[in-house]
Coordinates of C-alpha atoms in Angstrom, one line a residue:
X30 CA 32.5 16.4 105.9
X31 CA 29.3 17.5 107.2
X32 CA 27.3 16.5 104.0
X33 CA 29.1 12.7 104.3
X34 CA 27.8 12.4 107.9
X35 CA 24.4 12.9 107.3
X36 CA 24.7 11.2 104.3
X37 CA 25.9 7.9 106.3
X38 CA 23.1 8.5 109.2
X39 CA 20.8 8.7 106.4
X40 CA 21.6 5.7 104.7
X41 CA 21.9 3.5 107.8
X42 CA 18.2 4.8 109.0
X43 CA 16.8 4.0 105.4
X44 CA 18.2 0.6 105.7
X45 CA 17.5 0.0 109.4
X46 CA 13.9 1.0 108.3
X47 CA 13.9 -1.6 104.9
X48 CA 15.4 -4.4 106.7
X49 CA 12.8 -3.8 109.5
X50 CA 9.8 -3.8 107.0
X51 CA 11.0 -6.7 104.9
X52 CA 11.6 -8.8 108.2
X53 CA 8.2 -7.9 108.9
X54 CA 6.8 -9.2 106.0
X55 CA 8.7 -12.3 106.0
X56 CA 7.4 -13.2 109.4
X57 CA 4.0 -13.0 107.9
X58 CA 4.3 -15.5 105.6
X59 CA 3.4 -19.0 106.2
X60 CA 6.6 -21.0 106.0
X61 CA 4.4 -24.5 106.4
X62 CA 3.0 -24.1 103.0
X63 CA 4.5 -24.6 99.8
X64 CA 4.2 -21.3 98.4
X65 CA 5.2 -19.1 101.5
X66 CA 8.5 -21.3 101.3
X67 CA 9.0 -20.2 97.8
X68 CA 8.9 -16.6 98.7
X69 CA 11.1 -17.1 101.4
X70 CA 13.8 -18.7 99.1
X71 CA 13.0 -15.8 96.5
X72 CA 13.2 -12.9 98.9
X73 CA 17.0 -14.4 100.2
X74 CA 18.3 -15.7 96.7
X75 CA 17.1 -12.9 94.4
X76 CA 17.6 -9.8 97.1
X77 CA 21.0 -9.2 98.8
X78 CA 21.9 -6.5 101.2
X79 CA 25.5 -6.6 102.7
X80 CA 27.7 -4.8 105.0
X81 CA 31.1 -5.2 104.8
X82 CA 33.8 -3.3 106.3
X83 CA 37.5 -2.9 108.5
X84 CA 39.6 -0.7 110.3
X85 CA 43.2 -0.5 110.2
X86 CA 45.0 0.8 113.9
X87 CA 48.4 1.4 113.1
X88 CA 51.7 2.2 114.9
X89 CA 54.7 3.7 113.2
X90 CA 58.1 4.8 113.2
X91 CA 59.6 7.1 110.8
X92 CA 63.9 7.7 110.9
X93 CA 63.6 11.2 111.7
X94 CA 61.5 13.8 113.0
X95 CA 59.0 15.5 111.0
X96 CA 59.9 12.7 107.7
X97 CA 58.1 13.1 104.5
X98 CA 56.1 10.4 103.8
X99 CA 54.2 8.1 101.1
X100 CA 52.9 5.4 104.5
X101 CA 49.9 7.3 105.4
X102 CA 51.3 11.3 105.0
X103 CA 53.9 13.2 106.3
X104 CA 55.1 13.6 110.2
X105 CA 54.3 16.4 112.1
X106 CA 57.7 18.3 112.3
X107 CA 58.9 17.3 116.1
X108 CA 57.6 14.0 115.9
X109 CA 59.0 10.6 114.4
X110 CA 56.5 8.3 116.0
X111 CA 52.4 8.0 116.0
X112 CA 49.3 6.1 116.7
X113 CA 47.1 6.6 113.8
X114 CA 43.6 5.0 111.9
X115 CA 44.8 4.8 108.5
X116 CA 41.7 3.5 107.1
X117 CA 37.8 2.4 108.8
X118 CA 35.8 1.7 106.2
X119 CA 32.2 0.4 106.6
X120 CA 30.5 -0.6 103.2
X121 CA 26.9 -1.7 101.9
X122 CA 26.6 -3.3 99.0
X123 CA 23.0 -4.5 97.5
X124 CA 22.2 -6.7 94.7
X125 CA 19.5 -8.1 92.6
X126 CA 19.3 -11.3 90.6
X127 CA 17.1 -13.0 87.8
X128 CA 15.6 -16.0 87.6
X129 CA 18.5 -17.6 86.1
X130 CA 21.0 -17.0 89.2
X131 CA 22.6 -13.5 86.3
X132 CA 22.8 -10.0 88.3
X133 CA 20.4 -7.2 87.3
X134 CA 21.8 -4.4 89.2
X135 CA 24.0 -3.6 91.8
X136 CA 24.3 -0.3 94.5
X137 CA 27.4 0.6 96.6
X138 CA 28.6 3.0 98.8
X139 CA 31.6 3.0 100.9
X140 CA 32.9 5.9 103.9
X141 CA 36.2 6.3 105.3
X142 CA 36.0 7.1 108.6
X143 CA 39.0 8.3 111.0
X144 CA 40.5 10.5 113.1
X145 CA 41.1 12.6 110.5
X146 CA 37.3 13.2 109.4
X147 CA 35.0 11.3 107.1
X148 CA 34.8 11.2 103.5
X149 CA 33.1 9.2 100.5
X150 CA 35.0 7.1 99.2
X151 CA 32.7 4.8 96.3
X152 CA 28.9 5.9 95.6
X153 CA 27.8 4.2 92.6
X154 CA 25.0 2.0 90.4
X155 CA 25.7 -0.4 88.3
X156 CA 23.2 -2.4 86.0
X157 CA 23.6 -5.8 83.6
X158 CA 22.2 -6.4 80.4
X159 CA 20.7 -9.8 80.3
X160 CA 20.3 -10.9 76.8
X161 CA 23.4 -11.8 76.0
X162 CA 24.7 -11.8 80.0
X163 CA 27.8 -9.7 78.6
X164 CA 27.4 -6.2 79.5
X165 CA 27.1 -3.5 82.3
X166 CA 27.1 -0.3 82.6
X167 CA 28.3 1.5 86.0
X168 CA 28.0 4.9 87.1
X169 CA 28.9 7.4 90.3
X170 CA 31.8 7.6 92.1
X171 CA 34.6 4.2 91.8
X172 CA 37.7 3.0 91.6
X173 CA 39.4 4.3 87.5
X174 CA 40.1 1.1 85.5
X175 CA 43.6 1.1 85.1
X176 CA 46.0 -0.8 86.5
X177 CA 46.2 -3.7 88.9
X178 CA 47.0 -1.8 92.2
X179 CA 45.0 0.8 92.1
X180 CA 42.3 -1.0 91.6
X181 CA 43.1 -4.2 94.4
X182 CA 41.6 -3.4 97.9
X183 CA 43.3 -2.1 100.5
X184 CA 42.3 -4.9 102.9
X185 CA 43.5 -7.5 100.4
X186 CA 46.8 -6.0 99.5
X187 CA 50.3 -7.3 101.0
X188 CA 52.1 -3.8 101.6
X189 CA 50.4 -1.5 104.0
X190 CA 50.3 1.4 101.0
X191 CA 50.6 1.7 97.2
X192 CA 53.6 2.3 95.4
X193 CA 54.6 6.0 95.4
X194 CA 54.0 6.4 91.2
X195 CA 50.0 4.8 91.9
X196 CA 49.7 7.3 95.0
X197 CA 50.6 9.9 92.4
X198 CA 49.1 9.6 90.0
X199 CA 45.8 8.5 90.9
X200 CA 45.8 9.7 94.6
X201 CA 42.8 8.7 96.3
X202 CA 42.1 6.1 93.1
X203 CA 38.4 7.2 92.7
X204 CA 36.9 9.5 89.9
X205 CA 33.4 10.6 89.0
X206 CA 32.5 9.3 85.8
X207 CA 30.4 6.6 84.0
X208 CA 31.9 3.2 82.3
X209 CA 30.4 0.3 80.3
X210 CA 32.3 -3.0 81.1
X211 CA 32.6 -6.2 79.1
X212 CA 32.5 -9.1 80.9
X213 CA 30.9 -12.3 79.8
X214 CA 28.9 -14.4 83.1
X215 CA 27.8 -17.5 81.7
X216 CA 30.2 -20.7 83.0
X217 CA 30.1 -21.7 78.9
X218 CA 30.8 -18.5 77.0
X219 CA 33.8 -18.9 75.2
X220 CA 35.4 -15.6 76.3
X221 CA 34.7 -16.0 79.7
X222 CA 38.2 -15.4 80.8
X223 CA 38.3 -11.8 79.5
X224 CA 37.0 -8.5 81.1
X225 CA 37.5 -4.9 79.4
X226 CA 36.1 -1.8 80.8
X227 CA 36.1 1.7 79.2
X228 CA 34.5 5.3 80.6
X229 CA 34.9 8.8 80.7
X230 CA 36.0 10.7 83.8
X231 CA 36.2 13.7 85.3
X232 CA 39.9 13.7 85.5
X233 CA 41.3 15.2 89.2
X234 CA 39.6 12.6 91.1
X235 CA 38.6 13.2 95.0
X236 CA 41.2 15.7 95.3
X237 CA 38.5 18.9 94.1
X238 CA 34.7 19.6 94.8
X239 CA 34.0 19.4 91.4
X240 CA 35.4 19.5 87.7
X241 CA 36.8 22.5 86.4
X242 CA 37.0 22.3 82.9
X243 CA 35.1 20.7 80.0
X244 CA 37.4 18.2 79.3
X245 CA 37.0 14.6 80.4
X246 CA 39.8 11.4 80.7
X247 CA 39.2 8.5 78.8
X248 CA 40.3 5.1 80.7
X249 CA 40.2 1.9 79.2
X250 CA 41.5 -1.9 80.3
X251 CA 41.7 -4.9 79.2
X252 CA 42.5 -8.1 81.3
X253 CA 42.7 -12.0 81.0
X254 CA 41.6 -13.4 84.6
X255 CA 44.0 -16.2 86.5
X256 CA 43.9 -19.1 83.7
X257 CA 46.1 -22.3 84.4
X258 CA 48.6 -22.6 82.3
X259 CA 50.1 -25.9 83.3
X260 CA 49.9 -29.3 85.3
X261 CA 50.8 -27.6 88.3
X262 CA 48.5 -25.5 87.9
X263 CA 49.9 -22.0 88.3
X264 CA 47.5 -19.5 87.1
X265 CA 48.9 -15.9 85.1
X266 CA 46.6 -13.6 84.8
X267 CA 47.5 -9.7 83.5
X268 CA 46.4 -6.6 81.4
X269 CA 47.2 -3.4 79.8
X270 CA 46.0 -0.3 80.1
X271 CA 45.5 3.3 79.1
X272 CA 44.4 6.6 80.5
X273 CA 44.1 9.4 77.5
X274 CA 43.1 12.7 78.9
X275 CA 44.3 16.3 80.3
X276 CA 43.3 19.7 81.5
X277 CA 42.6 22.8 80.1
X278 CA 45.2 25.1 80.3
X279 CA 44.4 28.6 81.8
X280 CA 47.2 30.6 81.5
X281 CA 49.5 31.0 78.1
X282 CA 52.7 30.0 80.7
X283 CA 53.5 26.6 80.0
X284 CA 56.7 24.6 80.7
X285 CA 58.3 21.8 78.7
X286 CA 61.7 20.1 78.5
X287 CA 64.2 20.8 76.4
X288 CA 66.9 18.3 76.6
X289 CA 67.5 18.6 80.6
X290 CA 65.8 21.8 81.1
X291 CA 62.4 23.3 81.5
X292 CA 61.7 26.2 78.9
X293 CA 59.1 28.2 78.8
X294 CA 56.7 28.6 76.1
X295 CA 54.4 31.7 76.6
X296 CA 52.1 31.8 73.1
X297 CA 48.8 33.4 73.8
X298 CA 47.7 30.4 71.5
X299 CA 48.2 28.1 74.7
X300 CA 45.4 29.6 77.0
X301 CA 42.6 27.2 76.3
X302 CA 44.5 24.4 74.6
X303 CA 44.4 20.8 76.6
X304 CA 47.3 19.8 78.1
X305 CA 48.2 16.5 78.1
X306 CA 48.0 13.8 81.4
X307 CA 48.4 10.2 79.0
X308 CA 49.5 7.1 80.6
X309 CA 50.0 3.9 79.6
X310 CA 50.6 0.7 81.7
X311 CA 51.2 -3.5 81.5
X312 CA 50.6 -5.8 84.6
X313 CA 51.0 -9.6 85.2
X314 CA 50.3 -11.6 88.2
X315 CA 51.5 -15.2 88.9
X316 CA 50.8 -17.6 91.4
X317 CA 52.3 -20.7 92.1
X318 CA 50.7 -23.4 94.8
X319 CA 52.9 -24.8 97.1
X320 CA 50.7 -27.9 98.4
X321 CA 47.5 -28.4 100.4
X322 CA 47.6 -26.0 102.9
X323 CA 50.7 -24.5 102.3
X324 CA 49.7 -21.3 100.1
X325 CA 51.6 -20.1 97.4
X326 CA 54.5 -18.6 95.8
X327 CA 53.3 -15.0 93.7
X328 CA 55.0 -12.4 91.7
X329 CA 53.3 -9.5 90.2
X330 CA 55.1 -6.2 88.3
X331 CA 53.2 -3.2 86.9
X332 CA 55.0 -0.9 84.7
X333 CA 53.4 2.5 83.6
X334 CA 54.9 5.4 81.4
X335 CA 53.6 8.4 79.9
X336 CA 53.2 12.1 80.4
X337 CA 51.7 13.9 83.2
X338 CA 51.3 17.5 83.5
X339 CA 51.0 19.7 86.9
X340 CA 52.7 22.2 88.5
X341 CA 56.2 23.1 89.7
X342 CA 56.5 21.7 93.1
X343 CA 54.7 18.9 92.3
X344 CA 53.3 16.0 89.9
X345 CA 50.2 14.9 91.2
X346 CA 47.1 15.9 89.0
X347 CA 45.6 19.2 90.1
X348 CA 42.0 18.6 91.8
X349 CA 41.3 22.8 91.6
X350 CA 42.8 24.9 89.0
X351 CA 46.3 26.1 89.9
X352 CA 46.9 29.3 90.9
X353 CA 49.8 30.9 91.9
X354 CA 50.7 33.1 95.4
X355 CA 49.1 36.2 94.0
X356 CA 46.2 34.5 92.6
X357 CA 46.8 34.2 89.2
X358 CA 47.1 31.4 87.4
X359 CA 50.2 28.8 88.2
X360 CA 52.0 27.9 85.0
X361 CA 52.0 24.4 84.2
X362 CA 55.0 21.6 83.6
X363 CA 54.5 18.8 81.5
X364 CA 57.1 16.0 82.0
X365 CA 57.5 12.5 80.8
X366 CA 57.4 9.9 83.8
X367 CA 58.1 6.3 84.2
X368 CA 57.3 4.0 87.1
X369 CA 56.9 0.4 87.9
X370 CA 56.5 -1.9 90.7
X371 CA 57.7 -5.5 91.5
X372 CA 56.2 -7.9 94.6
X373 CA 57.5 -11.1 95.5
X374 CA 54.9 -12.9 98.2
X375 CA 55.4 -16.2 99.7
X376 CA 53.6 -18.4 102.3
X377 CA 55.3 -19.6 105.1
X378 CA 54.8 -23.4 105.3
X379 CA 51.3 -22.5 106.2
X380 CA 48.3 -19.7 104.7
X381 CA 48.8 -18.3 108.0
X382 CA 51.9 -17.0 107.6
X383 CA 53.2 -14.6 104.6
X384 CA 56.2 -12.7 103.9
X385 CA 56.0 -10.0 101.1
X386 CA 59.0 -7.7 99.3
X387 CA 58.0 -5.1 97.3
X388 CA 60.0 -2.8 94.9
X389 CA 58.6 0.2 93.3
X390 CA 60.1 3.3 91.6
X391 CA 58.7 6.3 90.6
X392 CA 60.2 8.6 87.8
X393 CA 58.3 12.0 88.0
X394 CA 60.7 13.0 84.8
X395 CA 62.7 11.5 82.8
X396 CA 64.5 13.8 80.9
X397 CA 66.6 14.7 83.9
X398 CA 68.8 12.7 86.6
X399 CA 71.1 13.0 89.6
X400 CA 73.2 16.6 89.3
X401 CA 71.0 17.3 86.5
X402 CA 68.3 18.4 88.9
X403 CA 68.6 21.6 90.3
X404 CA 71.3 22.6 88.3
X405 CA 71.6 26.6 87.3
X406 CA 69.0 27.1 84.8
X407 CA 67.2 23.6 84.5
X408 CA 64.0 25.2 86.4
X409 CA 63.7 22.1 87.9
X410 CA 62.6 21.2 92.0
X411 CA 61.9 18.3 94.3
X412 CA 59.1 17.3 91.8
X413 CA 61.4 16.3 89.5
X414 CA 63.3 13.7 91.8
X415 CA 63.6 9.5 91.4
X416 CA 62.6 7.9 94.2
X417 CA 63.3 3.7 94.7
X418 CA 61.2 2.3 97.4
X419 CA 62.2 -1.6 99.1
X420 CA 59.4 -2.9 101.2
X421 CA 59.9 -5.7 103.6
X422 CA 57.3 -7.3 105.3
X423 CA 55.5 -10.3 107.3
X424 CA 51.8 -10.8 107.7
X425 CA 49.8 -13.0 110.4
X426 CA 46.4 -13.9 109.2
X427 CA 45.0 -14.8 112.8
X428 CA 41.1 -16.0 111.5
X429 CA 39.1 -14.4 108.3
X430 CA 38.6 -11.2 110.6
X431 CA 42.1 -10.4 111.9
X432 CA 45.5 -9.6 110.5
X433 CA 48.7 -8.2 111.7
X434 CA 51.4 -6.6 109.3
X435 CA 55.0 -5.6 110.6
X436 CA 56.4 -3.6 107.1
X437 CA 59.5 -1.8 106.6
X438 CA 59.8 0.6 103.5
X439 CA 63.6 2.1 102.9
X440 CA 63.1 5.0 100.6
X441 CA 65.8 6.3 98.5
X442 CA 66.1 9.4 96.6
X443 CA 68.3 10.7 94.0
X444 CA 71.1 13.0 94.7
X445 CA 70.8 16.7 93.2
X446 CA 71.8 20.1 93.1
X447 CA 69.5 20.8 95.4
X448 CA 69.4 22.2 99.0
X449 CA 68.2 19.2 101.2
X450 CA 68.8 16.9 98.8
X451 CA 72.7 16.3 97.8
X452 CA 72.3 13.1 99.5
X453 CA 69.3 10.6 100.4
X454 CA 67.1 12.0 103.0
X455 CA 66.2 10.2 105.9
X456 CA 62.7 8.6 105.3
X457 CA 62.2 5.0 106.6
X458 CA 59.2 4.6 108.0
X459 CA 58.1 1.2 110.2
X460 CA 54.6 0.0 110.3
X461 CA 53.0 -2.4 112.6
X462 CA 49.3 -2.8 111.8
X463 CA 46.1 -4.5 113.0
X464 CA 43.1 -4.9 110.7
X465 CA 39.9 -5.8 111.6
X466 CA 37.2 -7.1 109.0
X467 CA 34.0 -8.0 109.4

């Protein structure tokens, strides 16, 4: 936390102290002649330095004290209500063009600020080949490539949060890591429509200081951009993706299914050996225009399978290596995993008004269900629960820099064999958010 702090006061002195100098120089220049009027439109059309940014007050109400939570965390355990800053992010981006209006490079960094402390959340370089106008090549700290949530912004997206599987599975949605994109940038190139991007990561995202093992994820996309696909002109757009990695496993303890239970497979052949996190996903977007000024009518679904491997209590990648209450090393479960999502967005007679119903699912495994879990001998826990998520919402877009969200999510989880959960728990949460943007 420290370390982002005086990274931020350092970056906004730098650029205080460029912006200073380069106004400096252009109010030496002699706008009455010909050539100082050239520089002056090279220095704005060939040099861009941008702040962007919001902040995102929110009030909410959760059905019961102390309620687990997927809406911004859990509840503190005697309270059901709170005032809280989910997100304040402040942003600079700069890029740099040629001659012929095609990017050269690009530099961004972006900090989360709230009451909870500040943290980094993109810090990367990015730079364009300009041959064949094609090709970039990006590098830092960003978004992973996969999917269609993960990677849409959290100021641009409908539902306050992401579904409970993206959350999971690529918690925070950033990596370290470095990825070439294709991407074609001239209005005439006959692929123009398509965009794939490929790279290596680290694996555990934001949620460690660093990577622990040697072994790196391999994420790839590829994705056809909104093309009109009829006189009405509703544009589809959609992708598939695939993330192919793992971890290195420490410890010769490792869990696997067996029809509905989790045996144990201790080989001192397994110490070493990667253990596999591989997903793979689809995702389409429609949107349909309901008439000048009226907005639209949009559906998008993402579906996303595979196998993930973590610990007992929970499914979300490790971001240190696991180790259990005495210090060893945790054993690790590997389970099979399904989840989807499904939006249904519609403008209200105007682009001012919106409502929005979301519903997503997340299978953490698949092999088991209902009673299964937490029956005598299965090994199984709370990780291993469904969960079915129905969103409600409406949205006010007041002007380009204000918008108000009232959201209801009604969460619903399996019924098991286990204690607190024979019977849905009681997890509604209410939102009511302002967000600012500038």
């Amino acid at each position: 936390m420290r370390f982002a702090k005086i990274i931020l006061v350092a970056c906004v002195l730098t650029v205080s102290s460029l912006t200073a100098k380069a106004q400096f120089l252009m109010d030496m220049i002699d706008t009455t002649t010909e050539l100082g009027r050239g520089m002056i439109s090279m220095y704005h059309k060939y040099d861009a330095l941008r702040f962007s940014g919001y902040i995102q007050p929110q009030f909410q109400w959760a059905s019961k004290r102390g309620a687990p939570s997927f809406a911004g965390g859990d509840f503190n355990p005697q309270s059901d209500n709170r005032w809280m800053l989910r997100r304040g992010r402040i942003r600079l981006d700069y890029e740099r063009y040629d001659n012929n209006d095609m990017p050269i490079l690009q530099f961004a960094f972006q900090f989360d600020g709230t009451e909870r402390g500040v943290a980094i959340r993109d810090f990367y370089g990015r730079f364009f080949e300009n041959k064949f106008n094609v090709f970039s090549m990006a590098a830092g700290m960003f978004a992973r490539p996969f999917g269609y949530e993960v990677n849409l912004s959290s100021a641009d997206r409908e539902a306050p949060e992401r579904g409970r599987m993206s959350q999971t599975l690529m918690k925070t949605e950033r990596d370290m890591g470095g990825m070439i994109s294709f991407e074609p940038r001239r209005k005439d190139h006959p692929l123009r429509f398509l965009k794939i991007d490929a790279g290596l990561f680290n694996g555990q995202g934001l949620t460690g200081p660093s990577d622990f093992d040697s072994h790196k994820d391999f994420i790839g996309r590829i994705a056809v951009k909104p093309q009109i696909i009829n006189k009405s002109k509703w544009l589809l757009s959609g992708g598939v993706s695939i993330l192919y990695g793992g971890m290195q496993q420490f410890t010769d303890h490792i869990y696997r299914m067996e029809n509905t239970v989790f045996k144990l497979d201790s080989s001192v052949e397994n110490a070493g050996k990667i253990a596999p996190r591989h997903y793979y996903g689809a995702d389409v977007q429609l949107k349909i225009p309901n008439g000048p000024g009226k907005g639209w009518t949009q559906f998008r679904a993402e579906y996303i399978r595979g196998v993930q491997t973590a610990t007992a209590n929970t499914t979300e990648t490790p971001g240190i290596i696991p180790l259990d209450p005495s210090g060893k090393y945790a054993p690790l479960y590997i389970r099979n995993f399904d989840g989807a999502y499904i939006y249904f967005i519609q403008n209200l007679a105007s682009v001012k008004h919106q409502l929005v119903v979301k519903y997503d699912w997340y299978d953490p495994n698949t092999n088991v269900k209902g009673k299964q879990i937490g029956a005598p001998g299965s090994g199984t826990t709370p990780a291993d629960i469904r969960y079915n998520i129905l969103g409600i919402g409406y949205l006010y877009y007041a002007n380009e820099h204000l918008k108000f969200t009232l959201y209801y999510d009604i969460v619903k989880n399996e019924s098991t064999q286990l204690p607190g959960y024979t019977s849905d728990i009681s997890d509604n949460v209410l939102t009511c958010r302002m967000q600012y943007r500038f």
